[in-house]
PDB file of C-alpha atoms in Angstrom:
ATOM      1  CA  MET A   1     102.271 135.538 153.323  1.00 84.00           C
ATOM      2  CA  THR A   2     101.539 138.017 151.346  1.00 91.00           C
ATOM      3  CA  GLU A   3      99.273 139.840 153.650  1.00 93.00           C
ATOM      4  CA  GLN A   4     102.404 140.274 156.388  1.00 94.00           C
ATOM      5  CA  VAL A   5     104.883 141.489 153.435  1.00 94.00           C
ATOM      6  CA  VAL A   6     102.505 143.968 152.381  1.00 95.00           C
ATOM      7  CA  ARG A   7     102.112 145.146 155.508  1.00 94.00           C
ATOM      8  CA  GLU A   8     105.757 144.711 156.615  1.00 94.00           C
ATOM      9  CA  TRP A   9     106.344 147.298 153.075  1.00 94.00           C
ATOM     10  CA  LEU A  10     103.096 149.897 154.229  1.00 94.00           C
ATOM     11  CA  ALA A  11     104.204 150.090 157.451  1.00 94.00           C
ATOM     12  CA  ASP A  12     108.102 150.930 155.916  1.00 92.00           C
ATOM     13  CA  TYR A  13     106.838 153.286 154.321  1.00 90.00           C
ATOM     14  CA  SER A  14     105.296 155.209 156.956  1.00 90.00           C
ATOM     15  CA  ALA A  15     107.918 154.851 159.241  1.00 91.00           C
ATOM     16  CA  LEU A  16     110.747 156.607 156.455  1.00 88.00           C
ATOM     17  CA  SER A  17     112.179 160.012 157.255  1.00 88.00           C
ATOM     18  CA  PRO A  18     113.068 162.264 154.574  1.00 85.00           C
ATOM     19  CA  ALA A  19     116.907 161.343 154.282  1.00 86.00           C
ATOM     20  CA  GLU A  20     115.661 157.558 154.026  1.00 89.00           C
ATOM     21  CA  VAL A  21     112.964 158.184 151.386  1.00 88.00           C
ATOM     22  CA  HIS A  22     116.035 157.989 148.673  1.00 88.00           C
ATOM     23  CA  THR A  23     117.228 155.104 149.713  1.00 90.00           C
ATOM     24  CA  PHE A  24     113.759 153.441 149.625  1.00 91.00           C
ATOM     25  CA  ALA A  25     113.330 154.311 146.279  1.00 89.00           C
ATOM     26  CA  VAL A  26     116.330 153.129 144.367  1.00 88.00           C
ATOM     27  CA  THR A  27     116.364 149.447 146.692  1.00 90.00           C
ATOM     28  CA  VAL A  28     111.930 149.168 145.689  1.00 89.00           C
ATOM     29  CA  HIS A  29     112.706 148.432 142.390  1.00 84.00           C
ATOM     30  CA  HIS A  30     114.556 144.988 143.582  1.00 86.00           C
ATOM     31  CA  ASN A  31     112.440 143.561 146.157  1.00 90.00           C
ATOM     32  CA  LYS A  32     110.979 141.017 144.028  1.00 92.00           C
ATOM     33  CA  GLU A  33     109.179 139.574 146.756  1.00 94.00           C
ATOM     34  CA  VAL A  34     107.218 143.092 147.697  1.00 94.00           C
ATOM     35  CA  ILE A  35     106.166 143.518 143.614  1.00 94.00           C
ATOM     36  CA  ALA A  36     105.077 139.798 143.901  1.00 94.00           C
ATOM     37  CA  ALA A  37     102.884 140.755 147.098  1.00 95.00           C
ATOM     38  CA  ILE A  38     101.382 143.866 145.637  1.00 96.00           C
ATOM     39  CA  TYR A  39     100.294 142.264 142.367  1.00 95.00           C
ATOM     40  CA  SER A  40      98.587 139.302 143.924  1.00 95.00           C
ATOM     41  CA  VAL A  41      96.828 142.218 146.092  1.00 95.00           C
ATOM     42  CA  LEU A  42      95.825 143.529 142.970  1.00 95.00           C
ATOM     43  CA  GLU A  43      94.342 140.683 141.380  1.00 93.00           C
ATOM     44  CA  GLU A  44      93.156 139.393 144.079  1.00 93.00           C
ATOM     45  CA  ARG A  45      90.683 141.989 145.455  1.00 91.00           C
ATOM     46  CA  HIS A  46      88.472 140.253 146.363  1.00 91.00           C
ATOM     47  CA  LYS A  47      90.604 138.223 149.036  1.00 92.00           C
ATOM     48  CA  TYR A  48      92.969 141.400 150.064  1.00 93.00           C
ATOM     49  CA  GLN A  49      89.970 144.005 150.246  1.00 91.00           C
ATOM     50  CA  THR A  50      91.063 146.114 153.376  1.00 93.00           C
ATOM     51  CA  LEU A  51      94.680 145.770 151.732  1.00 95.00           C
ATOM     52  CA  ILE A  52      93.895 147.494 148.338  1.00 95.00           C
ATOM     53  CA  ASP A  53      93.344 151.107 149.582  1.00 95.00           C
ATOM     54  CA  PRO A  54      96.366 151.351 151.550  1.00 95.00           C
ATOM     55  CA  VAL A  55      98.226 150.460 148.434  1.00 96.00           C
ATOM     56  CA  CYS A  56      96.706 152.716 146.451  1.00 96.00           C
ATOM     57  CA  THR A  57      97.065 155.647 148.690  1.00 95.00           C
ATOM     58  CA  ALA A  58     101.044 154.538 149.214  1.00 95.00           C
ATOM     59  CA  LEU A  59     101.614 154.404 145.003  1.00 96.00           C
ATOM     60  CA  PHE A  60     100.018 157.435 144.985  1.00 96.00           C
ATOM     61  CA  GLY A  61     102.219 159.029 147.167  1.00 94.00           C
ATOM     62  CA  PHE A  62     104.777 157.648 145.732  1.00 94.00           C
ATOM     63  CA  TYR A  63     103.677 158.965 142.842  1.00 95.00           C
ATOM     64  CA  ARG A  64     103.171 162.712 144.375  1.00 92.00           C
ATOM     65  CA  SER A  65     106.742 162.634 145.558  1.00 90.00           C
ATOM     66  CA  ARG A  66     109.569 164.015 143.685  1.00 81.00           C
ATOM     67  CA  GLU A  67     111.564 160.520 143.397  1.00 89.00           C
ATOM     68  CA  GLU A  68     112.197 159.399 139.794  1.00 92.00           C
ATOM     69  CA  ASP A  69     112.691 156.052 141.389  1.00 92.00           C
ATOM     70  CA  LEU A  70     108.854 155.691 143.371  1.00 94.00           C
ATOM     71  CA  GLN A  71     107.213 157.449 140.589  1.00 94.00           C
ATOM     72  CA  ARG A  72     108.342 154.681 138.686  1.00 94.00           C
ATOM     73  CA  PHE A  73     107.333 151.735 141.162  1.00 95.00           C
ATOM     74  CA  THR A  74     103.635 153.158 140.797  1.00 96.00           C
ATOM     75  CA  LEU A  75     103.861 153.282 136.854  1.00 96.00           C
ATOM     76  CA  PHE A  76     105.643 149.265 137.001  1.00 95.00           C
ATOM     77  CA  PHE A  77     101.133 148.919 138.208  1.00 97.00           C
ATOM     78  CA  LEU A  78      99.937 150.849 136.018  1.00 97.00           C
ATOM     79  CA  PRO A  79      98.977 148.461 133.059  1.00 97.00           C
ATOM     80  CA  THR A  80      97.346 145.651 135.925  1.00 97.00           C
ATOM     81  CA  LEU A  81      95.971 148.951 137.749  1.00 97.00           C
ATOM     82  CA  ILE A  82      93.543 149.494 134.517  1.00 97.00           C
ATOM     83  CA  TYR A  83      93.025 146.067 133.561  1.00 97.00           C
ATOM     84  CA  VAL A  84      91.552 145.417 137.070  1.00 97.00           C
ATOM     85  CA  TYR A  85      88.913 148.753 137.553  1.00 97.00           C
ATOM     86  CA  LEU A  86      88.294 147.514 133.605  1.00 97.00           C
ATOM     87  CA  ASN A  87      87.739 144.383 135.359  1.00 96.00           C
ATOM     88  CA  ALA A  88      85.833 145.947 138.609  1.00 95.00           C
ATOM     89  CA  VAL A  89      83.115 147.977 135.366  1.00 95.00           C
ATOM     90  CA  ALA A  90      82.086 145.277 133.037  1.00 94.00           C
ATOM     91  CA  HIS A  91      81.551 143.129 136.231  1.00 93.00           C
ATOM     92  CA  SER A  92      78.973 146.299 137.596  1.00 92.00           C
ATOM     93  CA  GLU A  93      81.752 145.834 140.699  1.00 91.00           C
ATOM     94  CA  SER A  94      83.346 149.576 140.307  1.00 88.00           C
ATOM     95  CA  LYS A  95      81.863 150.992 143.798  1.00 89.00           C
ATOM     96  CA  SER A  96      83.891 147.970 145.310  1.00 88.00           C
ATOM     97  CA  CYS A  97      87.191 149.513 143.769  1.00 92.00           C
ATOM     98  CA  ARG A  98      87.088 153.645 144.856  1.00 94.00           C
ATOM     99  CA  GLY A  99      90.312 153.399 145.733  1.00 95.00           C
ATOM    100  CA  VAL A 100      91.665 152.114 141.789  1.00 96.00           C
ATOM    101  CA  GLU A 101      89.690 155.127 140.870  1.00 96.00           C
ATOM    102  CA  ALA A 102      91.342 157.531 142.917  1.00 96.00           C
ATOM    103  CA  LEU A 103      95.005 156.549 142.127  1.00 97.00           C
ATOM    104  CA  LEU A 104      94.192 156.460 138.034  1.00 97.00           C
ATOM    105  CA  VAL A 105      92.278 159.768 138.569  1.00 97.00           C
ATOM    106  CA  GLY A 106      95.330 160.681 141.379  1.00 96.00           C
ATOM    107  CA  ILE A 107      97.610 160.617 138.403  1.00 97.00           C
ATOM    108  CA  TYR A 108      96.123 161.404 135.195  1.00 96.00           C
ATOM    109  CA  ASN A 109      95.334 165.018 137.024  1.00 96.00           C
ATOM    110  CA  LEU A 110      98.855 165.084 137.490  1.00 94.00           C
ATOM    111  CA  GLU A 111     100.143 164.191 134.046  1.00 94.00           C
ATOM    112  CA  VAL A 112      98.111 166.726 132.250  1.00 94.00           C
ATOM    113  CA  VAL A 113      98.767 169.983 134.056  1.00 91.00           C
ATOM    114  CA  ASP A 114     102.805 171.121 133.472  1.00 88.00           C
ATOM    115  CA  ASP A 115     104.395 172.397 137.603  1.00 84.00           C
ATOM    116  CA  LYS A 116     102.619 175.414 136.388  1.00 85.00           C
ATOM    117  CA  GLY A 117      99.106 174.324 136.503  1.00 84.00           C
ATOM    118  CA  GLN A 118      98.895 174.526 133.130  1.00 87.00           C
ATOM    119  CA  PRO A 119      97.307 172.193 130.492  1.00 88.00           C
ATOM    120  CA  ARG A 120     100.088 170.065 129.257  1.00 89.00           C
ATOM    121  CA  GLU A 121     100.611 170.175 125.756  1.00 86.00           C
ATOM    122  CA  ILE A 122     103.394 167.477 124.229  1.00 83.00           C
ATOM    123  CA  SER A 123     104.263 167.672 120.540  1.00 81.00           C
ATOM    124  CA  PHE A 124     106.537 166.351 117.879  1.00 75.00           C
ATOM    125  CA  ARG A 125     108.386 166.257 114.739  1.00 71.00           C
ATOM    126  CA  LEU A 126     108.377 162.752 112.882  1.00 70.00           C
ATOM    127  CA  PRO A 127     111.469 162.555 110.998  1.00 68.00           C
ATOM    128  CA  SER A 128     111.863 163.010 107.324  1.00 67.00           C
ATOM    129  CA  LEU A 129     114.288 163.859 104.764  1.00 64.00           C
ATOM    130  CA  ALA A 130     113.154 167.274 103.535  1.00 62.00           C
ATOM    131  CA  GLN A 131     114.442 168.893 107.041  1.00 66.00           C
ATOM    132  CA  ALA A 132     117.270 168.068 108.992  1.00 69.00           C
ATOM    133  CA  SER A 133     117.431 165.443 111.967  1.00 69.00           C
ATOM    134  CA  ILE A 134     120.038 163.313 113.982  1.00 68.00           C
ATOM    135  CA  TYR A 135     120.002 160.930 111.572  1.00 66.00           C
ATOM    136  CA  HIS A 136     120.583 163.264 108.257  1.00 64.00           C
ATOM    137  CA  GLU A 137     121.937 167.061 106.609  1.00 68.00           C
ATOM    138  CA  PRO A 138     119.192 167.271 103.787  1.00 60.00           C
ATOM    139  CA  MET A 139     122.232 168.820 102.099  1.00 61.00           C
ATOM    140  CA  SER A 140     124.528 165.557 102.328  1.00 59.00           C
ATOM    141  CA  LEU A 141     121.878 164.090  99.863  1.00 54.00           C
ATOM    142  CA  ALA A 142     123.825 162.196  97.160  1.00 52.00           C
ATOM    143  CA  PRO A 143     121.490 162.514  94.025  1.00 57.00           C
ATOM    144  CA  ALA A 144     121.487 166.479  92.618  1.00 54.00           C
ATOM    145  CA  SER A 145     117.718 165.926  91.820  1.00 56.00           C
ATOM    146  CA  LEU A 146     117.066 165.522  95.581  1.00 58.00           C
ATOM    147  CA  THR A 147     117.440 169.319  96.671  1.00 61.00           C
ATOM    148  CA  GLU A 148     115.643 170.603 100.289  1.00 60.00           C
ATOM    149  CA  ALA A 149     113.379 172.234  97.933  1.00 65.00           C
ATOM    150  CA  ALA A 150     112.156 169.477  95.812  1.00 62.00           C
ATOM    151  CA  LEU A 151     112.072 167.181  99.021  1.00 57.00           C
ATOM    152  CA  ARG A 152     109.816 170.395 100.742  1.00 60.00           C
ATOM    153  CA  ARG A 153     107.547 170.004  97.689  1.00 61.00           C
ATOM    154  CA  LEU A 154     107.385 166.238  97.669  1.00 57.00           C
ATOM    155  CA  GLU A 155     106.449 165.500 101.759  1.00 59.00           C
ATOM    156  CA  GLU A 156     103.506 167.080 103.174  1.00 55.00           C
ATOM    157  CA  CYS A 157     104.287 165.668 106.273  1.00 50.00           C
ATOM    158  CA  ASN A 158     107.016 167.589 106.572  1.00 52.00           C
ATOM    159  CA  THR A 159     105.186 170.711 108.503  1.00 57.00           C
ATOM    160  CA  LYS A 160     103.596 168.746 111.170  1.00 64.00           C
ATOM    161  CA  LEU A 161     103.563 167.562 114.366  1.00 70.00           C
ATOM    162  CA  VAL A 162     101.977 164.630 116.416  1.00 76.00           C
ATOM    163  CA  ARG A 163     100.748 165.610 119.061  1.00 78.00           C
ATOM    164  CA  TRP A 164      99.119 164.432 122.880  1.00 79.00           C
ATOM    165  CA  GLY A 165      97.251 167.073 124.171  1.00 76.00           C
ATOM    166  CA  PRO A 166      95.916 168.960 126.292  1.00 88.00           C
ATOM    167  CA  LEU A 167      93.630 167.580 128.483  1.00 88.00           C
ATOM    168  CA  ALA A 168      91.131 167.990 130.859  1.00 90.00           C
ATOM    169  CA  GLN A 169      91.224 167.120 134.522  1.00 92.00           C
ATOM    170  CA  VAL A 170      88.764 164.843 135.861  1.00 94.00           C
ATOM    171  CA  ASP A 171      86.996 165.012 138.850  1.00 93.00           C
ATOM    172  CA  ARG A 172      86.034 161.392 138.493  1.00 93.00           C
ATOM    173  CA  ILE A 173      86.304 159.058 136.258  1.00 95.00           C
ATOM    174  CA  LEU A 174      82.564 158.141 134.507  1.00 94.00           C
ATOM    175  CA  ALA A 175      81.406 156.421 131.095  1.00 93.00           C
ATOM    176  CA  GLN A 176      81.980 159.200 128.661  1.00 94.00           C
ATOM    177  CA  ASN A 177      85.530 159.554 130.022  1.00 95.00           C
ATOM    178  CA  ARG A 178      87.282 156.315 131.374  1.00 96.00           C
ATOM    179  CA  LEU A 179      88.682 155.412 127.184  1.00 96.00           C
ATOM    180  CA  THR A 180      90.058 158.917 127.143  1.00 95.00           C
ATOM    181  CA  VAL A 181      91.600 158.416 130.394  1.00 97.00           C
ATOM    182  CA  MET A 182      92.656 154.696 130.820  1.00 97.00           C
ATOM    183  CA  THR A 183      94.114 155.888 127.121  1.00 97.00           C
ATOM    184  CA  ALA A 184      95.573 159.078 128.136  1.00 96.00           C
ATOM    185  CA  LEU A 185      97.156 157.180 131.273  1.00 97.00           C
ATOM    186  CA  LEU A 186      99.046 154.310 129.461  1.00 97.00           C
ATOM    187  CA  TYR A 187     100.444 157.003 126.667  1.00 95.00           C
ATOM    188  CA  VAL A 188     102.482 157.841 130.086  1.00 96.00           C
ATOM    189  CA  TYR A 189     103.059 153.945 130.617  1.00 97.00           C
ATOM    190  CA  ASN A 190     104.576 154.469 126.456  1.00 95.00           C
ATOM    191  CA  ARG A 191     106.749 157.648 127.623  1.00 93.00           C
ATOM    192  CA  ASN A 192     108.521 155.799 130.072  1.00 95.00           C
ATOM    193  CA  ILE A 193     108.531 152.129 129.274  1.00 96.00           C
ATOM    194  CA  SER A 194     112.042 152.188 128.933  1.00 93.00           C
ATOM    195  CA  VAL A 195     113.366 153.366 132.069  1.00 93.00           C
ATOM    196  CA  LEU A 196     110.967 150.513 133.711  1.00 93.00           C
ATOM    197  CA  PRO A 197     112.232 147.299 135.042  1.00 90.00           C
ATOM    198  CA  LYS A 198     111.637 144.801 132.215  1.00 90.00           C
ATOM    199  CA  THR A 199     110.269 142.407 134.976  1.00 91.00           C
ATOM    200  CA  ALA A 200     107.467 144.826 134.188  1.00 94.00           C
ATOM    201  CA  LEU A 201     107.029 143.662 129.967  1.00 95.00           C
ATOM    202  CA  GLU A 202     105.927 140.718 131.788  1.00 94.00           C
ATOM    203  CA  PHE A 203     103.056 141.612 133.329  1.00 95.00           C
ATOM    204  CA  LEU A 204     102.066 143.656 130.757  1.00 96.00           C
ATOM    205  CA  CYS A 205     101.949 141.091 128.425  1.00 96.00           C
ATOM    206  CA  LYS A 206      99.777 139.062 130.506  1.00 96.00           C
ATOM    207  CA  VAL A 207      97.446 141.694 131.140  1.00 96.00           C
ATOM    208  CA  THR A 208      96.854 142.885 128.271  1.00 97.00           C
ATOM    209  CA  SER A 209      95.994 139.782 126.844  1.00 96.00           C
ATOM    210  CA  LYS A 210      93.403 139.243 129.745  1.00 95.00           C
ATOM    211  CA  LEU A 211      92.289 142.121 128.797  1.00 96.00           C
ATOM    212  CA  VAL A 212      91.171 142.341 125.271  1.00 96.00           C
ATOM    213  CA  THR A 213      90.270 138.459 125.410  1.00 95.00           C
ATOM    214  CA  GLN A 214      88.093 138.185 128.361  1.00 94.00           C
ATOM    215  CA  GLY A 215      84.577 137.165 127.537  1.00 90.00           C
ATOM    216  CA  PHE A 216      86.026 135.749 124.344  1.00 88.00           C
ATOM    217  CA  SER A 217      85.247 131.371 124.275  1.00 75.00           C
ATOM    218  CA  LYS A 218      88.148 129.931 122.550  1.00 65.00           C
ATOM    219  CA  ALA A 219      87.960 129.008 119.190  1.00 55.00           C
ATOM    220  CA  ASN A 220      87.130 125.169 118.214  1.00 47.00           C
ATOM    221  CA  LYS A 221      86.276 124.646 121.507  1.00 50.00           C
ATOM    222  CA  ARG A 222      83.072 122.942 122.383  1.00 50.00           C
ATOM    223  CA  VAL A 223      80.627 121.756 125.155  1.00 46.00           C
ATOM    224  CA  SER A 224      79.348 118.178 125.003  1.00 49.00           C
ATOM    225  CA  TYR A 225      75.927 117.058 126.426  1.00 51.00           C
ATOM    226  CA  GLY A 226      75.454 116.908 130.127  1.00 51.00           C
ATOM    227  CA  THR A 227      78.606 118.772 131.085  1.00 51.00           C
ATOM    228  CA  GLU A 228      78.054 122.561 132.679  1.00 56.00           C
ATOM    229  CA  VAL A 229      78.441 125.338 130.472  1.00 51.00           C
ATOM    230  CA  PRO A 230      81.414 127.379 131.408  1.00 59.00           C
ATOM    231  CA  ARG A 231      80.093 131.011 133.230  1.00 66.00           C
ATOM    232  CA  VAL A 232      81.582 133.302 130.217  1.00 74.00           C
ATOM    233  CA  LEU A 233      82.881 136.521 131.655  1.00 86.00           C
ATOM    234  CA  PRO A 234      82.230 139.890 130.883  1.00 91.00           C
ATOM    235  CA  ARG A 235      83.951 141.455 128.187  1.00 94.00           C
ATOM    236  CA  ILE A 236      85.730 144.818 128.677  1.00 96.00           C
ATOM    237  CA  PRO A 237      84.983 147.577 126.209  1.00 95.00           C
ATOM    238  CA  VAL A 238      88.015 149.572 124.750  1.00 96.00           C
ATOM    239  CA  SER A 239      88.663 151.610 122.035  1.00 96.00           C
ATOM    240  CA  SER A 240      91.165 151.849 118.771  1.00 96.00           C
ATOM    241  CA  GLN A 241      93.340 154.421 120.314  1.00 95.00           C
ATOM    242  CA  LEU A 242      93.083 152.817 123.657  1.00 97.00           C
ATOM    243  CA  LEU A 243      94.864 148.787 121.505  1.00 97.00           C
ATOM    244  CA  GLN A 244      96.773 151.446 119.575  1.00 96.00           C
ATOM    245  CA  GLN A 245      98.804 152.272 123.141  1.00 96.00           C
ATOM    246  CA  LEU A 246      98.321 148.931 124.316  1.00 97.00           C
ATOM    247  CA  LEU A 247     100.071 147.939 120.675  1.00 96.00           C
ATOM    248  CA  HIS A 248     103.120 150.613 121.181  1.00 95.00           C
ATOM    249  CA  SER A 249     103.787 148.478 124.707  1.00 96.00           C
ATOM    250  CA  VAL A 250     104.291 145.190 123.659  1.00 96.00           C
ATOM    251  CA  TYR A 251     105.615 145.924 120.653  1.00 95.00           C
ATOM    252  CA  TYR A 252     108.883 147.026 123.149  1.00 95.00           C
ATOM    253  CA  ALA A 253     108.472 144.222 125.049  1.00 95.00           C
ATOM    254  CA  MET A 254     108.808 142.426 121.721  1.00 92.00           C
ATOM    255  CA  TYR A 255     112.151 143.198 121.417  1.00 90.00           C
ATOM    256  CA  ASN A 256     113.754 143.368 124.349  1.00 92.00           C
ATOM    257  CA  ASP A 257     113.400 139.786 126.543  1.00 88.00           C
ATOM    258  CA  TYR A 258     109.670 138.798 125.872  1.00 92.00           C
ATOM    259  CA  GLY A 259     109.503 138.161 122.293  1.00 90.00           C
ATOM    260  CA  TYR A 260     106.891 134.802 123.380  1.00 91.00           C
ATOM    261  CA  MET A 261     104.689 136.360 125.652  1.00 94.00           C
ATOM    262  CA  ALA A 262     104.140 139.523 122.738  1.00 94.00           C
ATOM    263  CA  VAL A 263     104.203 137.933 120.195  1.00 93.00           C
ATOM    264  CA  GLN A 264     100.964 136.126 121.734  1.00 94.00           C
ATOM    265  CA  ALA A 265      99.190 139.577 123.591  1.00 96.00           C
ATOM    266  CA  VAL A 266      99.610 140.980 119.294  1.00 96.00           C
ATOM    267  CA  GLU A 267      97.619 137.802 118.173  1.00 95.00           C
ATOM    268  CA  ASP A 268      94.782 138.414 120.510  1.00 96.00           C
ATOM    269  CA  ILE A 269      94.851 142.249 119.843  1.00 97.00           C
ATOM    270  CA  HIS A 270      94.593 141.400 116.360  1.00 96.00           C
ATOM    271  CA  GLN A 271      91.435 139.605 116.812  1.00 95.00           C
ATOM    272  CA  ARG A 272      90.321 141.586 118.855  1.00 96.00           C
ATOM    273  CA  ALA A 273      90.401 144.584 116.502  1.00 96.00           C
ATOM    274  CA  CYS A 274      89.414 142.185 113.644  1.00 96.00           C
ATOM    275  CA  TYR A 275      86.071 141.546 116.199  1.00 95.00           C
ATOM    276  CA  GLN A 276      85.733 145.498 116.882  1.00 95.00           C
ATOM    277  CA  CYS A 277      86.278 146.434 112.885  1.00 95.00           C
ATOM    278  CA  TYR A 278      89.681 148.982 113.591  1.00 96.00           C
ATOM    279  CA  THR A 279      91.083 148.882 110.823  1.00 95.00           C
ATOM    280  CA  GLU A 280      93.754 151.792 111.559  1.00 94.00           C
ATOM    281  CA  LEU A 281      94.097 149.051 114.337  1.00 96.00           C
ATOM    282  CA  LEU A 282      94.526 145.998 111.463  1.00 96.00           C
ATOM    283  CA  LEU A 283      96.896 147.409 109.432  1.00 95.00           C
ATOM    284  CA  VAL A 284      99.252 147.700 112.420  1.00 94.00           C
ATOM    285  CA  THR A 285      98.759 144.221 114.510  1.00 95.00           C
ATOM    286  CA  ASN A 286      98.885 142.699 110.097  1.00 94.00           C
ATOM    287  CA  SER A 287     102.072 144.856 110.155  1.00 92.00           C
ATOM    288  CA  ILE A 288     103.962 143.565 113.687  1.00 92.00           C
ATOM    289  CA  LYS A 289     102.531 140.126 112.629  1.00 90.00           C
ATOM    290  CA  ASN A 290     105.092 140.397 109.654  1.00 88.00           C
ATOM    291  CA  SER A 291     107.863 141.438 110.897  1.00 83.00           C
ATOM    292  CA  SER A 292     107.886 138.885 113.833  1.00 72.00           C
ATOM    293  CA  HIS A 293     110.211 136.540 112.442  1.00 66.00           C
ATOM    294  CA  PHE A 294     112.726 138.759 113.244  1.00 55.00           C
ATOM    295  CA  VAL A 295     111.680 138.085 117.122  1.00 55.00           C
ATOM    296  CA  HIS A 296     113.418 134.823 116.477  1.00 50.00           C
ATOM    297  CA  SER A 297     116.240 135.616 114.022  1.00 40.00           C
ATOM    298  CA  GLY A 298     118.843 133.531 115.860  1.00 37.00           C
ATOM    299  CA  GLN A 299     120.691 137.273 115.266  1.00 43.00           C
ATOM    300  CA  THR A 300     123.128 137.787 118.357  1.00 39.00           C
ATOM    301  CA  SER A 301     121.735 141.292 119.359  1.00 43.00           C
ATOM    302  CA  ASP A 302     118.162 142.923 118.471  1.00 48.00           C
ATOM    303  CA  ALA A 303     117.688 146.770 119.664  1.00 52.00           C
ATOM    304  CA  PRO A 304     115.284 147.808 120.729  1.00 52.00           C
ATOM    305  CA  MET A 305     112.185 149.129 119.371  1.00 51.00           C
ATOM    306  CA  GLY A 306     112.344 145.643 116.473  1.00 50.00           C
ATOM    307  CA  ILE A 307     115.994 147.493 114.912  1.00 50.00           C
ATOM    308  CA  SER A 308     117.883 144.603 114.313  1.00 50.00           C
ATOM    309  CA  MET A 309     121.080 144.433 114.690  1.00 47.00           C
ATOM    310  CA  ALA A 310     122.570 141.576 113.869  1.00 44.00           C
ATOM    311  CA  ILE A 311     126.626 141.566 115.062  1.00 46.00           C
ATOM    312  CA  SER A 312     129.353 138.937 114.336  1.00 47.00           C
ATOM    313  CA  PRO A 313     130.089 136.330 117.284  1.00 50.00           C
ATOM    314  CA  ALA A 314     133.642 137.249 115.785  1.00 49.00           C
ATOM    315  CA  THR A 315     133.471 140.830 116.198  1.00 47.00           C
ATOM    316  CA  ALA A 316     135.089 142.229 118.703  1.00 48.00           C
ATOM    317  CA  THR A 317     132.567 144.896 120.705  1.00 45.00           C
TER     318      THR A 317
END
C-alpha cells in the first residue's frame, strides 16, 4: 500500500504542467496519506530501497522550485532525513544512503548562498532596554535614573549582533563537515518551523528522541542469566550546536499542541548533554525543565514559545 501511494504521488508530480504546479503545492500539505507513506519509506529505507532515490529527487525538485508550499513540504521531512543519514553513517551504511545525502547537500548549498550566489549572512540584534525595539521606547521608561545614556553604559550586549554564516558550500558530506552541515540544516528548519503544519512537530519530537537516545540502554533494566542479550544499536555522534538546534525545535513544539512529547524529548536531550558534558546546553535544558510545568498549567491559552497568555473564560475574545 505504501509503495503504491508513493508511486502514484511521484507519477502525479512528474505529469504536472506548469499551470498546475501551484494547485498541487497548495493541496499536497493536506494529503495525510502521502505524508505518512513518505515517512514510512524514509524510516524503512531497507524495505523500500528502490523508492528512496525517486523520493529524494522529487523533494529536491520541490525545494528548488519557487513555490513556497513545495519548499515547506520538503522541510516537513528534514529532521527525519537528518536522522536517517546520521543513522546510516553510524551503521557504516552511508553508501546505501547516497540519495538522502545528495538531498541534504543540495538543500544546504541552496541556503548558504543568496540569490546572487554570494555567501549568505543572517544577523539580528537581541532587544535590550538601551535601544528602541517594537516592545518599548527607551525615553518612555519611568525612572529618571534609567536614561538612555545610562542604559547604554550598563548593558554591554546592546552593540552585539547574533550572526549566522557565512558558510562555505560543500561537494559532499565528510566527517569534518558532517555535524556543521546538519546543524545548519536544522537552523533552516527552525527559521520556518512556525509556518510548517503542526503535524510536523509530532515527527520532530519522535525523531529527536531516537537520535539522542540510540545506543544507550534504558536505566534499571537488567538482563537475567540465560536470556539473550539484546543488540545495542550504535550511538549517533552529536555536537552541542546540533543539540541546541534540536532543543530550539522541541521547545517550540512544547507550546504548540505537543507538550507531553516535547517534554520527553527535552529530557532525552538533557540526558545526552549530561553524558557529553555539554555545560552550556545543560544550562538551557535545566531552564526548560524547571519551567515546563506551564505546559500543563490548565490555562485557556499558552502562546507559542512559552509566553503565558492566560485568558479568563469569562472574557470575550
